[in-house]
Amino acid sequence: EPAVGEGFERELLSLHDSLARDDLMILSVDRGVLADPPLLRIVLKLLTFYSTAAHATLTAHIQALKAGKQSTEERALEEQLSTLLLTHHSAVVQLLLELCSDSFSLPDAAAGAQVRAVVCQVVHQTFLVNPVVVKLVHVQRYDPRLIPMLVREIPSMHACVPFLSELLAAPDQATRHFAVLLTGHVAHAYPLASTEASANLALQRLRDAVERDDRDAIAHLLPVLPVLAETFPRAGIPEALSVAEQAVRILASIRPDPRPSGGGGALLDHVSGQPPQVALDPFVEAALAGVSAAVLQDRV
C-alpha cells in the first residue's frame, strides 16, 4: 500500500498534467472563489501559468507532427496551431468578461469593482501578447454594459480603432448595434480622424434604426449620442456636419411616444394600437440634455 503522501503527490501531478492540457479547468472553481478579489488574483496567476504551459504543450505537439512533412503540410499545421491558440485565448477572455458581468450583481460593490480591475489587468496583457484576439473577441461580442469600463481600464483597447468600420458594416444587426456603442466610447478615448469617420458611420446606423422606428434599438443606442457629441462638437472632416449637429438632428427626427386621444393611459403603437416595446421620450430627453451640455461646453 502506498503511503498517503505518495498518493497525494500522484494526484497532484495528475492535476498538474490535466491543467497543462486544459487550463480553462481553472475557471471551473466555485463562483464564490472568483468573486473574492484576493482569491481571484491567485486563480488568475495560475491561469496565466497554465496557459503558458498549454501553449508550450500544443506547440510541441504540432512540432512533432511536422517532423518529416512536406512544406505545404507544415504550413497547414502552423495555421492549425495559430487557429487553436487564437480560439483558446478568445475563450479565456470571454470567460473573464463573464466574470466582469457577474460582478455587477455582487452585494459588495467595492468587491465587484476590484474583481473588474483584476480581470482588466489580465485581459490587457492578453491583448498585448495576442493583438488578433482583440478583434475576435469583439466580433464575438460581449455584455455591452462592459464597454465603457473596458475602454477606460484597458489601454490596449485602442487596437479596436482599425476594425470599427468593419463591425459597423457587419451583416447582422446585433453586431452593428454593438459596434455603435463600442465606437462611441473608443472614439471618445481616442478622438482621431479615423474614429470621427467611424463615428459618422455609427450615427448612420442610429439613423437607420430611427427610420425603421425600431424603438428597442433606439433606446439601446441613444445613450452613446452625448458621448459622441462631446467628443466631436465640431466637424474635423471637410464638408461634413459635426457629430454634435447630426446628433441633434437624429433626436429631432425620433417620433414622440403616442398616447390615447383622451390623454394619459398606456402608450400605443403607431400602427397596431398595441403598447410599444419601449417608451422613448425619457431616453430622448436624457440624450438631448447630454448633447446640449456637450455643445454648450464647447462654445464656452
mmCIF file with all atom_site columns, C-alpha atoms in Angstrom, residues 81-231:
data_model
loop_
_atom_site.group_PDB
_atom_site.id
_atom_site.type_symbol
_atom_site.label_atom_id
_atom_site.label_alt_id
_atom_site.label_comp_id
_atom_site.label_asym_id
_atom_site.label_entity_id
_atom_site.label_seq_id
_atom_site.pdbx_PDB_ins_code
_atom_site.Cartn_x
_atom_site.Cartn_y
_atom_site.Cartn_z
_atom_site.occupancy
_atom_site.B_iso_or_equiv
_atom_site.pdbx_formal_charge
_atom_site.auth_seq_id
_atom_site.auth_comp_id
_atom_site.auth_asym_id
_atom_site.auth_atom_id
_atom_site.pdbx_PDB_model_num
ATOM 1   C CA . LEU A 1 81  ? -1.749  25.888 -34.363 1.00 0.00 ? 81  LEU A CA 1
ATOM 2   C CA . SER A 1 82  ? -2.442  29.577 -34.888 1.00 0.00 ? 82  SER A CA 1
ATOM 3   C CA . THR A 1 83  ? -6.203  28.956 -35.083 1.00 0.00 ? 83  THR A CA 1
ATOM 4   C CA . LEU A 1 84  ? -6.212  26.783 -31.969 1.00 0.00 ? 84  LEU A CA 1
ATOM 5   C CA . LEU A 1 85  ? -4.256  29.334 -29.955 1.00 0.00 ? 85  LEU A CA 1
ATOM 6   C CA . LEU A 1 86  ? -6.451  32.200 -31.137 1.00 0.00 ? 86  LEU A CA 1
ATOM 7   C CA . THR A 1 87  ? -9.591  30.278 -30.229 1.00 0.00 ? 87  THR A CA 1
ATOM 8   C CA . HIS A 1 88  ? -8.137  29.373 -26.860 1.00 0.00 ? 88  HIS A CA 1
ATOM 9   C CA . HIS A 1 89  ? -7.152  32.946 -25.955 1.00 0.00 ? 89  HIS A CA 1
ATOM 10  C CA . SER A 1 90  ? -10.512 34.358 -27.020 1.00 0.00 ? 90  SER A CA 1
ATOM 11  C CA . ALA A 1 91  ? -12.285 31.721 -24.905 1.00 0.00 ? 91  ALA A CA 1
ATOM 12  C CA . VAL A 1 92  ? -10.223 32.769 -21.881 1.00 0.00 ? 92  VAL A CA 1
ATOM 13  C CA . VAL A 1 93  ? -11.082 36.442 -22.429 1.00 0.00 ? 93  VAL A CA 1
ATOM 14  C CA . GLN A 1 94  ? -14.791 35.709 -22.875 1.00 0.00 ? 94  GLN A CA 1
ATOM 15  C CA . LEU A 1 95  ? -14.878 33.754 -19.606 1.00 0.00 ? 95  LEU A CA 1
ATOM 16  C CA . LEU A 1 96  ? -13.127 36.618 -17.843 1.00 0.00 ? 96  LEU A CA 1
ATOM 17  C CA . LEU A 1 97  ? -15.591 39.126 -19.282 1.00 0.00 ? 97  LEU A CA 1
ATOM 18  C CA . GLU A 1 98  ? -18.426 36.976 -17.952 1.00 0.00 ? 98  GLU A CA 1
ATOM 19  C CA . LEU A 1 99  ? -16.855 37.370 -14.518 1.00 0.00 ? 99  LEU A CA 1
ATOM 20  C CA . CYS A 1 100 ? -16.964 41.124 -15.008 1.00 0.00 ? 100 CYS A CA 1
ATOM 21  C CA . SER A 1 101 ? -20.653 40.974 -15.901 1.00 0.00 ? 101 SER A CA 1
ATOM 22  C CA . ASP A 1 102 ? -21.411 38.806 -12.874 1.00 0.00 ? 102 ASP A CA 1
ATOM 23  C CA . SER A 1 103 ? -19.533 41.221 -10.619 1.00 0.00 ? 103 SER A CA 1
ATOM 24  C CA . PHE A 1 104 ? -22.226 43.883 -11.100 1.00 0.00 ? 104 PHE A CA 1
ATOM 25  C CA . SER A 1 105 ? -24.631 41.734 -9.095  1.00 0.00 ? 105 SER A CA 1
ATOM 26  C CA . LEU A 1 106 ? -22.300 41.191 -6.134  1.00 0.00 ? 106 LEU A CA 1
ATOM 27  C CA . PRO A 1 107 ? -23.779 42.573 -2.895  1.00 0.00 ? 107 PRO A CA 1
ATOM 28  C CA . ASP A 1 108 ? -20.412 44.175 -2.089  1.00 0.00 ? 108 ASP A CA 1
ATOM 29  C CA . ALA A 1 109 ? -19.985 46.884 -4.747  1.00 0.00 ? 109 ALA A CA 1
ATOM 30  C CA . ALA A 1 110 ? -16.371 47.520 -3.741  1.00 0.00 ? 110 ALA A CA 1
ATOM 31  C CA . ALA A 1 111 ? -15.507 43.833 -4.189  1.00 0.00 ? 111 ALA A CA 1
ATOM 32  C CA . GLY A 1 112 ? -17.209 43.879 -7.593  1.00 0.00 ? 112 GLY A CA 1
ATOM 33  C CA . ALA A 1 113 ? -15.106 46.858 -8.665  1.00 0.00 ? 113 ALA A CA 1
ATOM 34  C CA . GLN A 1 114 ? -11.947 45.055 -7.538  1.00 0.00 ? 114 GLN A CA 1
ATOM 35  C CA . VAL A 1 115 ? -12.936 41.932 -9.476  1.00 0.00 ? 115 VAL A CA 1
ATOM 36  C CA . ARG A 1 116 ? -13.336 44.024 -12.618 1.00 0.00 ? 116 ARG A CA 1
ATOM 37  C CA . ALA A 1 117 ? -9.989  45.753 -12.051 1.00 0.00 ? 117 ALA A CA 1
ATOM 38  C CA . VAL A 1 118 ? -8.174  42.429 -11.628 1.00 0.00 ? 118 VAL A CA 1
ATOM 39  C CA . VAL A 1 119 ? -9.802  40.967 -14.735 1.00 0.00 ? 119 VAL A CA 1
ATOM 40  C CA . CYS A 1 120 ? -8.996  44.055 -16.812 1.00 0.00 ? 120 CYS A CA 1
ATOM 41  C CA . GLN A 1 121 ? -5.295  43.691 -15.985 1.00 0.00 ? 121 GLN A CA 1
ATOM 42  C CA . VAL A 1 122 ? -5.247  40.120 -17.293 1.00 0.00 ? 122 VAL A CA 1
ATOM 43  C CA . VAL A 1 123 ? -7.305  40.942 -20.390 1.00 0.00 ? 123 VAL A CA 1
ATOM 44  C CA . HIS A 1 124 ? -4.961  43.852 -21.164 1.00 0.00 ? 124 HIS A CA 1
ATOM 45  C CA . GLN A 1 125 ? -1.929  41.560 -21.033 1.00 0.00 ? 125 GLN A CA 1
ATOM 46  C CA . THR A 1 126 ? -3.688  39.022 -23.252 1.00 0.00 ? 126 THR A CA 1
ATOM 47  C CA . PHE A 1 127 ? -4.495  41.719 -25.821 1.00 0.00 ? 127 PHE A CA 1
ATOM 48  C CA . LEU A 1 128 ? -0.890  42.953 -25.793 1.00 0.00 ? 128 LEU A CA 1
ATOM 49  C CA . VAL A 1 129 ? 0.542   39.491 -26.386 1.00 0.00 ? 129 VAL A CA 1
ATOM 50  C CA . ASN A 1 130 ? -2.134  38.468 -28.925 1.00 0.00 ? 130 ASN A CA 1
ATOM 51  C CA . PRO A 1 131 ? -3.437  41.577 -30.761 1.00 0.00 ? 131 PRO A CA 1
ATOM 52  C CA . VAL A 1 132 ? -5.554  39.469 -33.129 1.00 0.00 ? 132 VAL A CA 1
ATOM 53  C CA . VAL A 1 133 ? -7.576  38.322 -30.109 1.00 0.00 ? 133 VAL A CA 1
ATOM 54  C CA . VAL A 1 134 ? -8.870  41.886 -29.698 1.00 0.00 ? 134 VAL A CA 1
ATOM 55  C CA . LYS A 1 135 ? -10.744 41.707 -32.989 1.00 0.00 ? 135 LYS A CA 1
ATOM 56  C CA . LEU A 1 136 ? -12.016 38.157 -32.483 1.00 0.00 ? 136 LEU A CA 1
ATOM 57  C CA . VAL A 1 137 ? -13.425 38.957 -29.029 1.00 0.00 ? 137 VAL A CA 1
ATOM 58  C CA . HIS A 1 138 ? -15.287 41.983 -30.412 1.00 0.00 ? 138 HIS A CA 1
ATOM 59  C CA . VAL A 1 139 ? -16.608 40.076 -33.413 1.00 0.00 ? 139 VAL A CA 1
ATOM 60  C CA . GLN A 1 140 ? -17.955 37.521 -30.918 1.00 0.00 ? 140 GLN A CA 1
ATOM 61  C CA . ARG A 1 141 ? -19.339 40.406 -28.771 1.00 0.00 ? 141 ARG A CA 1
ATOM 62  C CA . TYR A 1 142 ? -19.931 40.507 -25.020 1.00 0.00 ? 142 TYR A CA 1
ATOM 63  C CA . ASP A 1 143 ? -22.117 42.291 -22.471 1.00 0.00 ? 143 ASP A CA 1
ATOM 64  C CA . PRO A 1 144 ? -22.337 45.880 -23.836 1.00 0.00 ? 144 PRO A CA 1
ATOM 65  C CA . ARG A 1 145 ? -22.519 47.235 -20.270 1.00 0.00 ? 145 ARG A CA 1
ATOM 66  C CA . LEU A 1 146 ? -18.808 46.462 -20.058 1.00 0.00 ? 146 LEU A CA 1
ATOM 67  C CA . ILE A 1 147 ? -17.763 48.642 -22.999 1.00 0.00 ? 147 ILE A CA 1
ATOM 68  C CA . PRO A 1 148 ? -17.227 51.962 -21.141 1.00 0.00 ? 148 PRO A CA 1
ATOM 69  C CA . MET A 1 149 ? -15.265 50.269 -18.371 1.00 0.00 ? 149 MET A CA 1
ATOM 70  C CA . LEU A 1 150 ? -13.103 48.196 -20.729 1.00 0.00 ? 150 LEU A CA 1
ATOM 71  C CA . VAL A 1 151 ? -12.203 51.235 -22.822 1.00 0.00 ? 151 VAL A CA 1
ATOM 72  C CA . ARG A 1 152 ? -11.386 53.177 -19.664 1.00 0.00 ? 152 ARG A CA 1
ATOM 73  C CA . GLU A 1 153 ? -9.411  50.448 -17.868 1.00 0.00 ? 153 GLU A CA 1
ATOM 74  C CA . ILE A 1 154 ? -7.703  48.559 -20.712 1.00 0.00 ? 154 ILE A CA 1
ATOM 75  C CA . PRO A 1 155 ? -5.182  50.694 -22.655 1.00 0.00 ? 155 PRO A CA 1
ATOM 76  C CA . SER A 1 156 ? -4.866  48.056 -25.384 1.00 0.00 ? 156 SER A CA 1
ATOM 77  C CA . MET A 1 157 ? -8.492  48.678 -26.400 1.00 0.00 ? 157 MET A CA 1
ATOM 78  C CA . HIS A 1 158 ? -7.027  51.242 -28.801 1.00 0.00 ? 158 HIS A CA 1
ATOM 79  C CA . ALA A 1 159 ? -6.468  48.206 -31.048 1.00 0.00 ? 159 ALA A CA 1
ATOM 80  C CA . CYS A 1 160 ? -10.216 48.348 -31.810 1.00 0.00 ? 160 CYS A CA 1
ATOM 81  C CA . VAL A 1 161 ? -9.804  51.527 -33.878 1.00 0.00 ? 161 VAL A CA 1
ATOM 82  C CA . PRO A 1 162 ? -8.798  49.835 -37.183 1.00 0.00 ? 162 PRO A CA 1
ATOM 83  C CA . PHE A 1 163 ? -11.818 47.495 -37.311 1.00 0.00 ? 163 PHE A CA 1
ATOM 84  C CA . LEU A 1 164 ? -14.634 49.740 -36.034 1.00 0.00 ? 164 LEU A CA 1
ATOM 85  C CA . SER A 1 165 ? -15.882 50.470 -39.553 1.00 0.00 ? 165 SER A CA 1
ATOM 86  C CA . GLU A 1 166 ? -15.852 46.772 -40.370 1.00 0.00 ? 166 GLU A CA 1
ATOM 87  C CA . LEU A 1 167 ? -18.002 45.960 -37.335 1.00 0.00 ? 167 LEU A CA 1
ATOM 88  C CA . LEU A 1 168 ? -20.381 48.812 -38.170 1.00 0.00 ? 168 LEU A CA 1
ATOM 89  C CA . ALA A 1 169 ? -20.827 47.300 -41.640 1.00 0.00 ? 169 ALA A CA 1
ATOM 90  C CA . ALA A 1 170 ? -21.414 43.754 -40.352 1.00 0.00 ? 170 ALA A CA 1
ATOM 91  C CA . PRO A 1 171 ? -24.315 41.877 -41.975 1.00 0.00 ? 171 PRO A CA 1
ATOM 92  C CA . ASP A 1 172 ? -26.096 41.130 -38.691 1.00 0.00 ? 172 ASP A CA 1
ATOM 93  C CA . GLN A 1 173 ? -27.895 43.878 -36.839 1.00 0.00 ? 173 GLN A CA 1
ATOM 94  C CA . ALA A 1 174 ? -26.793 42.779 -33.351 1.00 0.00 ? 174 ALA A CA 1
ATOM 95  C CA . THR A 1 175 ? -23.129 43.259 -34.266 1.00 0.00 ? 175 THR A CA 1
ATOM 96  C CA . ARG A 1 176 ? -23.842 46.669 -35.836 1.00 0.00 ? 176 ARG A CA 1
ATOM 97  C CA . HIS A 1 177 ? -25.628 47.865 -32.700 1.00 0.00 ? 177 HIS A CA 1
ATOM 98  C CA . PHE A 1 178 ? -22.801 46.572 -30.503 1.00 0.00 ? 178 PHE A CA 1
ATOM 99  C CA . ALA A 1 179 ? -20.363 48.388 -32.790 1.00 0.00 ? 179 ALA A CA 1
ATOM 100 C CA . VAL A 1 180 ? -22.231 51.698 -32.396 1.00 0.00 ? 180 VAL A CA 1
ATOM 101 C CA . LEU A 1 181 ? -21.743 51.580 -28.623 1.00 0.00 ? 181 LEU A CA 1
ATOM 102 C CA . LEU A 1 182 ? -18.138 50.437 -28.970 1.00 0.00 ? 182 LEU A CA 1
ATOM 103 C CA . THR A 1 183 ? -17.380 53.204 -31.471 1.00 0.00 ? 183 THR A CA 1
ATOM 104 C CA . GLY A 1 184 ? -18.822 55.872 -29.200 1.00 0.00 ? 184 GLY A CA 1
ATOM 105 C CA . HIS A 1 185 ? -16.574 55.016 -26.286 1.00 0.00 ? 185 HIS A CA 1
ATOM 106 C CA . VAL A 1 186 ? -13.448 54.140 -28.279 1.00 0.00 ? 186 VAL A CA 1
ATOM 107 C CA . ALA A 1 187 ? -13.762 57.384 -30.256 1.00 0.00 ? 187 ALA A CA 1
ATOM 108 C CA . HIS A 1 188 ? -14.183 59.319 -27.006 1.00 0.00 ? 188 HIS A CA 1
ATOM 109 C CA . ALA A 1 189 ? -10.946 57.817 -25.674 1.00 0.00 ? 189 ALA A CA 1
ATOM 110 C CA . TYR A 1 190 ? -9.109  58.207 -28.999 1.00 0.00 ? 190 TYR A CA 1
ATOM 111 C CA . PRO A 1 191 ? -10.541 61.225 -30.888 1.00 0.00 ? 191 PRO A CA 1
ATOM 112 C CA . LEU A 1 192 ? -8.756  60.764 -34.201 1.00 0.00 ? 192 LEU A CA 1
ATOM 113 C CA . ALA A 1 193 ? -9.719  61.448 -37.796 1.00 0.00 ? 193 ALA A CA 1
ATOM 114 C CA . SER A 1 194 ? -10.267 57.710 -38.294 1.00 0.00 ? 194 SER A CA 1
ATOM 115 C CA . THR A 1 195 ? -12.534 57.437 -35.257 1.00 0.00 ? 195 THR A CA 1
ATOM 116 C CA . GLU A 1 196 ? -14.506 60.513 -36.365 1.00 0.00 ? 196 GLU A CA 1
ATOM 117 C CA . ALA A 1 197 ? -15.159 58.726 -39.660 1.00 0.00 ? 197 ALA A CA 1
ATOM 118 C CA . SER A 1 198 ? -16.332 55.679 -37.709 1.00 0.00 ? 198 SER A CA 1
ATOM 119 C CA . ALA A 1 199 ? -18.480 57.932 -35.514 1.00 0.00 ? 199 ALA A CA 1
ATOM 120 C CA . ASN A 1 200 ? -20.245 59.247 -38.616 1.00 0.00 ? 200 ASN A CA 1
ATOM 121 C CA . LEU A 1 201 ? -20.939 55.681 -39.713 1.00 0.00 ? 201 LEU A CA 1
ATOM 122 C CA . ALA A 1 202 ? -22.230 54.873 -36.215 1.00 0.00 ? 202 ALA A CA 1
ATOM 123 C CA . LEU A 1 203 ? -24.647 57.808 -36.485 1.00 0.00 ? 203 LEU A CA 1
ATOM 124 C CA . GLN A 1 204 ? -25.882 56.416 -39.780 1.00 0.00 ? 204 GLN A CA 1
ATOM 125 C CA . ARG A 1 205 ? -26.659 53.118 -38.058 1.00 0.00 ? 205 ARG A CA 1
ATOM 126 C CA . LEU A 1 206 ? -28.671 55.035 -35.462 1.00 0.00 ? 206 LEU A CA 1
ATOM 127 C CA . ARG A 1 207 ? -30.489 56.935 -38.229 1.00 0.00 ? 207 ARG A CA 1
ATOM 128 C CA . ASP A 1 208 ? -31.346 53.572 -39.800 1.00 0.00 ? 208 ASP A CA 1
ATOM 129 C CA . ALA A 1 209 ? -32.965 52.474 -36.526 1.00 0.00 ? 209 ALA A CA 1
ATOM 130 C CA . VAL A 1 210 ? -34.911 55.758 -36.328 1.00 0.00 ? 210 VAL A CA 1
ATOM 131 C CA . GLU A 1 211 ? -36.176 55.364 -39.899 1.00 0.00 ? 211 GLU A CA 1
ATOM 132 C CA . ARG A 1 212 ? -37.382 51.838 -39.068 1.00 0.00 ? 212 ARG A CA 1
ATOM 133 C CA . ASP A 1 213 ? -38.859 53.170 -35.806 1.00 0.00 ? 213 ASP A CA 1
ATOM 134 C CA . ASP A 1 214 ? -37.034 50.298 -34.100 1.00 0.00 ? 214 ASP A CA 1
ATOM 135 C CA . ARG A 1 215 ? -37.728 51.592 -30.619 1.00 0.00 ? 215 ARG A CA 1
ATOM 136 C CA . ASP A 1 216 ? -35.829 48.870 -28.780 1.00 0.00 ? 216 ASP A CA 1
ATOM 137 C CA . ALA A 1 217 ? -32.697 49.607 -30.812 1.00 0.00 ? 217 ALA A CA 1
ATOM 138 C CA . ILE A 1 218 ? -33.122 53.373 -30.446 1.00 0.00 ? 218 ILE A CA 1
ATOM 139 C CA . ALA A 1 219 ? -33.432 53.146 -26.650 1.00 0.00 ? 219 ALA A CA 1
ATOM 140 C CA . HIS A 1 220 ? -30.365 50.869 -26.589 1.00 0.00 ? 220 HIS A CA 1
ATOM 141 C CA . LEU A 1 221 ? -28.228 53.206 -28.699 1.00 0.00 ? 221 LEU A CA 1
ATOM 142 C CA . LEU A 1 222 ? -29.315 56.702 -27.654 1.00 0.00 ? 222 LEU A CA 1
ATOM 143 C CA . PRO A 1 223 ? -27.059 56.908 -24.558 1.00 0.00 ? 223 PRO A CA 1
ATOM 144 C CA . VAL A 1 224 ? -23.999 56.971 -26.813 1.00 0.00 ? 224 VAL A CA 1
ATOM 145 C CA . LEU A 1 225 ? -25.102 60.205 -28.564 1.00 0.00 ? 225 LEU A CA 1
ATOM 146 C CA . PRO A 1 226 ? -23.909 62.592 -25.805 1.00 0.00 ? 226 PRO A CA 1
ATOM 147 C CA . VAL A 1 227 ? -20.585 60.749 -25.712 1.00 0.00 ? 227 VAL A CA 1
ATOM 148 C CA . LEU A 1 228 ? -20.102 61.258 -29.457 1.00 0.00 ? 228 LEU A CA 1
ATOM 149 C CA . ALA A 1 229 ? -21.296 64.878 -29.329 1.00 0.00 ? 229 ALA A CA 1
ATOM 150 C CA . GLU A 1 230 ? -18.846 65.692 -26.548 1.00 0.00 ? 230 GLU A CA 1
ATOM 151 C CA . THR A 1 231 ? -16.020 64.014 -28.462 1.00 0.00 ? 231 THR A CA 1
#
